[in-house]
Short mmCIF file of C-alpha atoms in Angstrom, two decimals:
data_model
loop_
_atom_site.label_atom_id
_atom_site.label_comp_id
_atom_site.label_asym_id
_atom_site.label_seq_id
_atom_site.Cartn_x
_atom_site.Cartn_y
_atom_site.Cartn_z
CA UNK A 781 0.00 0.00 0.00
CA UNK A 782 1.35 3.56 -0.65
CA UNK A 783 1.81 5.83 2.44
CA UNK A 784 1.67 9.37 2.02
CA UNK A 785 2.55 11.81 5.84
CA UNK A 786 -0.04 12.92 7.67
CA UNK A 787 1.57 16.61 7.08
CA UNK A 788 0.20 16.48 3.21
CA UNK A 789 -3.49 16.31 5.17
CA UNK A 790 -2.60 19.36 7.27
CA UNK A 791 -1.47 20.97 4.18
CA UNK A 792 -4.62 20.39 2.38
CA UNK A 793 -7.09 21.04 5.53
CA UNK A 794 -5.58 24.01 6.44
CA UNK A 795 -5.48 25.23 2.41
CA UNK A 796 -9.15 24.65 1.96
CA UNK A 797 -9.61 26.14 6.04
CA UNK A 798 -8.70 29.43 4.81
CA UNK A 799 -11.29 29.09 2.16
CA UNK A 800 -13.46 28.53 4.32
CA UNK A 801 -13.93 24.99 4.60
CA UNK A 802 -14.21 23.46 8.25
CA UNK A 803 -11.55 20.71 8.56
CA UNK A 804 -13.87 18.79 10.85
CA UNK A 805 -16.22 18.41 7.42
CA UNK A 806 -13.56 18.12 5.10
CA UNK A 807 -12.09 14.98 7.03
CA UNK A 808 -15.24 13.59 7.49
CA UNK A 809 -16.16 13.27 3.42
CA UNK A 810 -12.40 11.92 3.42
CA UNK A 811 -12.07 9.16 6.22
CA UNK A 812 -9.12 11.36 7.42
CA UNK A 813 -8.99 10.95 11.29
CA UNK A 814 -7.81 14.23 12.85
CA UNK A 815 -5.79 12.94 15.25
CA UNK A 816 -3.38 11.70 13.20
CA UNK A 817 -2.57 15.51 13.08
CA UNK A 818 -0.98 15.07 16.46
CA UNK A 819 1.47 12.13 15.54
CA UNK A 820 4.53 13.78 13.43
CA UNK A 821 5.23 10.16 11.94
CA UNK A 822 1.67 9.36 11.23
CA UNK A 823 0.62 8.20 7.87
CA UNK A 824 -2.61 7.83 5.42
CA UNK A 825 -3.31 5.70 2.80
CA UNK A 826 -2.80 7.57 -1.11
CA UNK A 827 -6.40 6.58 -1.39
CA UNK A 828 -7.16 9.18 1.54
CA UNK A 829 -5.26 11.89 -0.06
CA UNK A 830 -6.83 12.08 -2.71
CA UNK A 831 -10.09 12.01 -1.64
CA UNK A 832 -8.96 15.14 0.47
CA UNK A 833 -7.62 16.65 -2.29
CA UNK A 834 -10.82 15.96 -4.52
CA UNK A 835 -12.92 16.99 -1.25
CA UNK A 836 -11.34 20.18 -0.75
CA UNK A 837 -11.70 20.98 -4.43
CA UNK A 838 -15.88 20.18 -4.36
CA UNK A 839 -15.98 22.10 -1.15
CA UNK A 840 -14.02 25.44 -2.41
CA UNK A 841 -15.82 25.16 -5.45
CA UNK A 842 -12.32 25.38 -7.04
CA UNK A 843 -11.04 23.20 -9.79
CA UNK A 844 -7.66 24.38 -9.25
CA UNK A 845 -7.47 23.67 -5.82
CA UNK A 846 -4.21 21.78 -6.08
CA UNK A 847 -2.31 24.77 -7.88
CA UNK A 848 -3.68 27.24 -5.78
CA UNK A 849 -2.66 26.03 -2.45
CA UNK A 850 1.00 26.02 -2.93
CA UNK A 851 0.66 30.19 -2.15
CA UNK A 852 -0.04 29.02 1.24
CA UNK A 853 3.63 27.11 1.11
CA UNK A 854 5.28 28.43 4.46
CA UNK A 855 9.14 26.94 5.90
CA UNK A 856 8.36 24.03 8.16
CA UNK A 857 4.96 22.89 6.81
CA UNK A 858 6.40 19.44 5.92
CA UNK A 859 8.85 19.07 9.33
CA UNK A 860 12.33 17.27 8.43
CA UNK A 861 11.78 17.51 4.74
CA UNK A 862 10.91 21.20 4.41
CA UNK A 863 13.87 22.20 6.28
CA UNK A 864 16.67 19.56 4.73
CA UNK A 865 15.84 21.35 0.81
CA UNK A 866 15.35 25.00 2.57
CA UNK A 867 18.70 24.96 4.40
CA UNK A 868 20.52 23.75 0.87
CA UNK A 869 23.47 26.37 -0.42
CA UNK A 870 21.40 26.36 -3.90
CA UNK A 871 18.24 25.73 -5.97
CA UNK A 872 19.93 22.44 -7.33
CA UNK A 873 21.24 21.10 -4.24
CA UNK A 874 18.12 21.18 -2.49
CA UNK A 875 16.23 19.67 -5.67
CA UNK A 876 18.96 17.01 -5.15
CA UNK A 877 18.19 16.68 -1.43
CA UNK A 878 14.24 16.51 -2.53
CA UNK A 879 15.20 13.54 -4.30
CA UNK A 880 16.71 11.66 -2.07
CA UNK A 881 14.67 11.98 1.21
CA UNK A 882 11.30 12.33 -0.39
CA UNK A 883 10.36 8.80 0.85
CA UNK A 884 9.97 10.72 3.95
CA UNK A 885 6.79 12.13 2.60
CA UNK A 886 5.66 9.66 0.56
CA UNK A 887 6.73 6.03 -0.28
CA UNK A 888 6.03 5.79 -3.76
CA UNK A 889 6.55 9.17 -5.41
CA UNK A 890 9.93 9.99 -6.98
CA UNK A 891 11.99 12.85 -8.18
CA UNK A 892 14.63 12.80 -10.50
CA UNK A 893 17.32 15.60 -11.20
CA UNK A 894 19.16 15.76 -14.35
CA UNK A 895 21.46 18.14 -16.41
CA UNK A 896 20.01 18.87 -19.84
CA UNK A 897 22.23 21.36 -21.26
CA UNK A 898 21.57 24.90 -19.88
CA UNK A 899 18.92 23.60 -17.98
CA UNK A 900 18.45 21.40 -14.98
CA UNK A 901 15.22 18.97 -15.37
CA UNK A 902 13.32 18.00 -12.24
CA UNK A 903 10.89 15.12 -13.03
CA UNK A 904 8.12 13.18 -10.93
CA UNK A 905 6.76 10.32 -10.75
CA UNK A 906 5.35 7.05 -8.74
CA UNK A 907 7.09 3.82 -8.90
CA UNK A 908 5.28 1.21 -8.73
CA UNK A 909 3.70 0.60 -12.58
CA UNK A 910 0.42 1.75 -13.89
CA UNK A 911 0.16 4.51 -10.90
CA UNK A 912 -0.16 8.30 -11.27
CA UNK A 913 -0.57 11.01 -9.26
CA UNK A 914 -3.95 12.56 -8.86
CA UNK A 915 -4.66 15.81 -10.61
CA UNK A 916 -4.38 17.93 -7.73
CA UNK A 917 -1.32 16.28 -6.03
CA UNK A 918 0.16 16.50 -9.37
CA UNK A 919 -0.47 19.95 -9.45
CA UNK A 920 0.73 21.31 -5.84
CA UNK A 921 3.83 18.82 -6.08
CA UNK A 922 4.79 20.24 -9.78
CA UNK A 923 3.67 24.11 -8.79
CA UNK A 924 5.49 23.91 -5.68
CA UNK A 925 8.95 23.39 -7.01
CA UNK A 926 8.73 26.64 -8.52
CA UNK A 927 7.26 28.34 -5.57
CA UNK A 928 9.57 26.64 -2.93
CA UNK A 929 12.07 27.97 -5.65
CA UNK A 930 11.67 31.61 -6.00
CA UNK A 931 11.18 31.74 -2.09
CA UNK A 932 14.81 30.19 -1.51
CA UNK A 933 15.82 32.24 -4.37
CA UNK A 934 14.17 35.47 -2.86
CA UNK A 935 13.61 37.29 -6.18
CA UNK A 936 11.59 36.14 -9.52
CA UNK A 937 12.05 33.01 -11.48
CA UNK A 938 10.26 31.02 -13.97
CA UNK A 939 9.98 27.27 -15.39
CA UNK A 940 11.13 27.29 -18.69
CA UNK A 941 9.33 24.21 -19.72
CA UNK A 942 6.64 22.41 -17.75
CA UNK A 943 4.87 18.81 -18.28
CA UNK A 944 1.42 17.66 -16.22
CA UNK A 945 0.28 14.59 -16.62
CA UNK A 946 -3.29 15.39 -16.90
CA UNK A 947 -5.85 16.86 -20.23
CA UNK A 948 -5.11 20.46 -20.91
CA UNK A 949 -7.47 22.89 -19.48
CA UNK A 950 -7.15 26.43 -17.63
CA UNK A 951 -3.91 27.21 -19.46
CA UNK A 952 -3.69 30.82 -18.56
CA UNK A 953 -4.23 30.37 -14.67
CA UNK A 954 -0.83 27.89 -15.07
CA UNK A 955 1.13 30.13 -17.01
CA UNK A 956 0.46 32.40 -14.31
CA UNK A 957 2.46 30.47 -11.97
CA UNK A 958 4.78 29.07 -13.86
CA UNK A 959 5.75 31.75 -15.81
CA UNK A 960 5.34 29.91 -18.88
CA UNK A 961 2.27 27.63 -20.43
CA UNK A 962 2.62 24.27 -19.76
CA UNK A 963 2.45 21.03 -21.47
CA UNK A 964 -0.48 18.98 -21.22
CA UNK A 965 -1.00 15.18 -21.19
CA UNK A 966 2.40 14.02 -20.81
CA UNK A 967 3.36 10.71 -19.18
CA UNK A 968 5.12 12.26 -15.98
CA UNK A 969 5.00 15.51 -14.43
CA UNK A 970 8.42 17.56 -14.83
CA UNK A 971 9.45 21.14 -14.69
CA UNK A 972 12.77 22.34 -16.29
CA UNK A 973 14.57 25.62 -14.90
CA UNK A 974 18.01 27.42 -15.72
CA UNK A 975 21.18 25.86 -14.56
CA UNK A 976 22.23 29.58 -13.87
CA UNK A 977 18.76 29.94 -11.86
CA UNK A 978 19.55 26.60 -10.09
CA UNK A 979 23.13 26.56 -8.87
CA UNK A 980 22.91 30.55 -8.19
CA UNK A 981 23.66 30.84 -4.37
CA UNK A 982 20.51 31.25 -2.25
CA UNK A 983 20.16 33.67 0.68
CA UNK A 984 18.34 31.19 2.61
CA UNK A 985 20.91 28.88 3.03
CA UNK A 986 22.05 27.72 6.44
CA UNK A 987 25.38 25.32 6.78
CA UNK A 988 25.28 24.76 10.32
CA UNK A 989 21.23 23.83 10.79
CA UNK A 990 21.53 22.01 7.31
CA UNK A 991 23.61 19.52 8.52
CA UNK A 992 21.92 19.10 12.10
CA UNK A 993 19.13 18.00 9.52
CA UNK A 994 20.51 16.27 7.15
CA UNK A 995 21.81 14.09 9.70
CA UNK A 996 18.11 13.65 11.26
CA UNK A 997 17.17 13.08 7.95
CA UNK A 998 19.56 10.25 7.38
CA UNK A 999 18.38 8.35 10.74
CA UNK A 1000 14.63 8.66 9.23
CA UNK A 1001 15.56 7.49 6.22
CA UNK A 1002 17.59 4.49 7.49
CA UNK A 1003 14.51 3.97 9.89
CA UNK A 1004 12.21 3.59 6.82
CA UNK A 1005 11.50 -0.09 5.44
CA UNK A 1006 13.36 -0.56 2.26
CA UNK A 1007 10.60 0.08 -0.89
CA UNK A 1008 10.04 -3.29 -2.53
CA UNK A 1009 10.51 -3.60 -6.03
CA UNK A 1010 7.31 -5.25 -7.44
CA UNK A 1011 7.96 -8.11 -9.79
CA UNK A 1012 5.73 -6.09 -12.53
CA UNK A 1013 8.65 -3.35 -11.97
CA UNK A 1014 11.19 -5.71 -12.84
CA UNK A 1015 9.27 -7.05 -16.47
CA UNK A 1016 8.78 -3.76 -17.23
CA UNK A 1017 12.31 -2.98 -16.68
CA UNK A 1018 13.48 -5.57 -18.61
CA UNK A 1019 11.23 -4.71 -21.69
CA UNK A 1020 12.48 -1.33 -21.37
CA UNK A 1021 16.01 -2.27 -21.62
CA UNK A 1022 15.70 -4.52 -24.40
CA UNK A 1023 13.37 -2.30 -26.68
CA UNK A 1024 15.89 -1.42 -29.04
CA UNK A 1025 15.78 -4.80 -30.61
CA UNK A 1026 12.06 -4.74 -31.07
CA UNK A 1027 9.51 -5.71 -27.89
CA UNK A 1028 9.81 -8.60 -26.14
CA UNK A 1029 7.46 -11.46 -26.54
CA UNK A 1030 6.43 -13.13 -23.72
CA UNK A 1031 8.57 -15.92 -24.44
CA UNK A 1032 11.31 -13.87 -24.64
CA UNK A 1033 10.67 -12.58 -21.75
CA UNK A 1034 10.02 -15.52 -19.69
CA UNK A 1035 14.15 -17.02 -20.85
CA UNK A 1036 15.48 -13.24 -20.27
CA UNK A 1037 13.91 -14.17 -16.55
CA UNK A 1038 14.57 -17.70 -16.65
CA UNK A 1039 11.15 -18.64 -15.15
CA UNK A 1040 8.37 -20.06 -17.55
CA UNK A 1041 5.93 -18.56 -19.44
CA UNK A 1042 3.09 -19.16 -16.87
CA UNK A 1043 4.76 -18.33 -13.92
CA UNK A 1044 5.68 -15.10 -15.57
CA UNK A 1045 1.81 -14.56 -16.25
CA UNK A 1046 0.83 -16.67 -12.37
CA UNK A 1047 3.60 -13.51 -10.71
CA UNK A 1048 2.00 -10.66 -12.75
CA UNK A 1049 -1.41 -12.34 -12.06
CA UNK A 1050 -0.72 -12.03 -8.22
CA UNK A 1051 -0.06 -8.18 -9.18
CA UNK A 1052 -3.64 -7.72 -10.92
CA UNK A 1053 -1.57 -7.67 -14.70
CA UNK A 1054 -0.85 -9.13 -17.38
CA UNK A 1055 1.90 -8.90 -19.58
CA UNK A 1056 0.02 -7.54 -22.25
CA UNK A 1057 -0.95 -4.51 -19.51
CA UNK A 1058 2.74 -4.09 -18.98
CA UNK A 1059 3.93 -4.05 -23.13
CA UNK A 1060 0.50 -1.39 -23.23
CA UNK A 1061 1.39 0.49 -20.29
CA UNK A 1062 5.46 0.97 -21.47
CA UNK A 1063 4.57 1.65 -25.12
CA UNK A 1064 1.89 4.12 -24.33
CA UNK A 1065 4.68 6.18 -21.61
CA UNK A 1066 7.17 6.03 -24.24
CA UNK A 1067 4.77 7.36 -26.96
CA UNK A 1068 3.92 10.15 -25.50
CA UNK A 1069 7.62 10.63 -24.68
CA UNK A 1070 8.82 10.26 -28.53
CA UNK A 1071 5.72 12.63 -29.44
CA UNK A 1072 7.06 15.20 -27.17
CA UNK A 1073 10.44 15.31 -29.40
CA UNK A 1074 9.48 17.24 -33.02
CA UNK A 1075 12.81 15.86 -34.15
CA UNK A 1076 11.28 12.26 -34.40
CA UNK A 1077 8.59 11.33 -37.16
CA UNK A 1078 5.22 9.22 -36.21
CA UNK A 1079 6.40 6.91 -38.47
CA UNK A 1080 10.25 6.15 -36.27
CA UNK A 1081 8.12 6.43 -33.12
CA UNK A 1082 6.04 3.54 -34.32
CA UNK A 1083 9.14 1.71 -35.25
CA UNK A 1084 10.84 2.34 -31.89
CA UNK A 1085 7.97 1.10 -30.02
CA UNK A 1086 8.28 -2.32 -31.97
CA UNK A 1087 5.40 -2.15 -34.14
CA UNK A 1088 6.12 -3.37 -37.90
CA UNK A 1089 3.49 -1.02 -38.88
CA UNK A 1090 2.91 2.45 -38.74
CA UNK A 1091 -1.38 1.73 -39.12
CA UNK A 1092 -0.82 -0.61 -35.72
CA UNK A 1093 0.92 2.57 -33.85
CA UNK A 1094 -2.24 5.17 -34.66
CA UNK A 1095 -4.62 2.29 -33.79
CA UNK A 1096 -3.02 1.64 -30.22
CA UNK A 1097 -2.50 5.20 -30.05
CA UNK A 1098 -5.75 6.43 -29.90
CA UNK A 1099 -6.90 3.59 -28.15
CA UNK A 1100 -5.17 5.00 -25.31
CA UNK A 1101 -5.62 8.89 -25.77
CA UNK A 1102 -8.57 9.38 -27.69
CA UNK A 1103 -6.69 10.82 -30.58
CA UNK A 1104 -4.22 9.97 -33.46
CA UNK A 1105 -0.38 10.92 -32.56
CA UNK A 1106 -0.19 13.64 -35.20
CA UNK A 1107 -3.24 15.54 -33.11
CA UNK A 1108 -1.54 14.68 -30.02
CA UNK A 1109 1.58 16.40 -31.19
CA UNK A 1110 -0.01 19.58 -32.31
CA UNK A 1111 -2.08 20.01 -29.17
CA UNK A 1112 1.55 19.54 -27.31
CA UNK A 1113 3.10 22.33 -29.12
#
């Protein structure tokens, strides 16, 4: 089961509070007990955050709820974590420190930091297969590295690129935060800022409390059971890896493994899948991927993916989206 802290609920009760909304209510609709508000190690299920999250939203009448609470983002609101990435001597270094003791927060969601030229990319996403964030937790965790960024940066900064994983809608109120229009409908949320933004010095930086932290931070961490790699994780893995020579088959697979074909199908059975779900589910992330890149024709993408035709990409495609992959790419751009 995925665990999310108890300190994501008070962020989200006391976001829709100031709207007006009585937590007492709000936690009710949810199944969120309140006294878990007292217990700094408590925990909820991810199925209770986001029916907070989609509570709070009904309640405030506000579709956006999710974006719009990050203004409320104060120092200390998520305890050990906060503090670790608020102490850090730069943007990147506490984007770095994000990724590493995130699990603190949540034991499925991760970030990834990565150079890309002049730019430093920050993505997120869950681990275990098939999952995504909700709309609204996609949207405060992806707003709120900007935020959390221009407040340890003390002056003005914006994304230059941003990815959601959700439909396109209310473009201008995201550009407003951002700083630049985002991209809709992509497989994981990411935002990508300037490496001269990111390793600029920030004036909130702290040496001496940092490290008091870090080394808290460290003992929680070590403290945490180690996340267990689902077998589904590993088959998808390994179809990943071997792409390049066309997509596995299952029987393929199953030698690559060296297990049989049905216990390969019994072990994803176990996990509610199929291998079929799995070649889907990787095709369809790595579609939308491919799409993102203008440099790469519909017709390569459908060869990458391992289809021998490109008629057998568009099919599949808009199976999955609703749309062919030369509408997908225009509505991307």
């Amino acid at each position: 089961m995925i665990e999310v802290s108890a300190r994501i609920a008070s962020l989200i009760l006391g976001a829709a509070e100031a709207r007006g909304v009585a937590p007492t209510e709000l936690a009710r609709r949810a199944g969120f007990d309140l006294a878990l508000l007292q217990d700094a190690d408590a925990t909820m299920s991810i199925d209770v955050e986001d029916a907070l999250w989609n509570g709070a939203a009904e309640l405030t009448g506000d579709d956006l709820f999710g974006l719009h609470s990050t203004a409320l983002l104060r120092p200390g609101m998520l305890d050990v974590l906060d503090y670790v990435v608020r102490t850090a001597p730069t943007i990147r270094e506490s984007m770095d420190r994000l990724a590493r003791y995130n699990r603190l927060m949540h034991s499925d969601a991760v970030f990834t930091v990565s150079d890309q030229g002049d730019r430093v990319r920050i993505e997120h996403a869950f681990a275990s297969p098939g999952r995504r964030p909700s709309l609204h937790a996609s949207d405060m965790t992806i707003a709120s590295l900007i935020v959390v960024a221009r407040q340890l940066s003390g002056g003005p900064l914006a994304a230059l690129s941003v990815e959601l994983p959700h439909e396109k809608r209310h473009v201008d109120a995201y550009a407003e935060v951002f700083g630049v229009a985002p991209h809709f409908d992509r497989p994981i949320g990411a935002i990508e800022l300037a490496r001269d933004d990111v390793d600029r010095p920030c004036p909130t930086a702290d040496a001496a409390l940092g490290q008091v932290m870090l080394r808290h931070a460290e003992l929680l961490l070590a403290a945490l059971p180690a996340p267990a790699a689902t077998f589904a994780s590993r088959v998808k893995q390994l179809l990943a890896t071997k792409i390049d020579g066309g997509m596995l088959s299952l029987a393929a697979a199953a030698r690559e493994l060296r297990m049989s074909e049905r216990s390969l199908q019994r072990k994803l059975a176990d996990e509610n899948l199929t291998f079929e779900d799995l070649v889907d589910e990787l095709r369809q992330d790595l579609a939308r991927r491919y799409l993102a890149d203008p440099k790469i024709a519909i017709g390569e993408v459908a060869y990458l993916l391992g289809y021998s035709e490109p008629s057998a990409f568009h099919r599949a495609f808009k199976r999955w989206t609703g749309v062919t992959p030369t509408e997908a790419r225009r509505r991307a751009a």
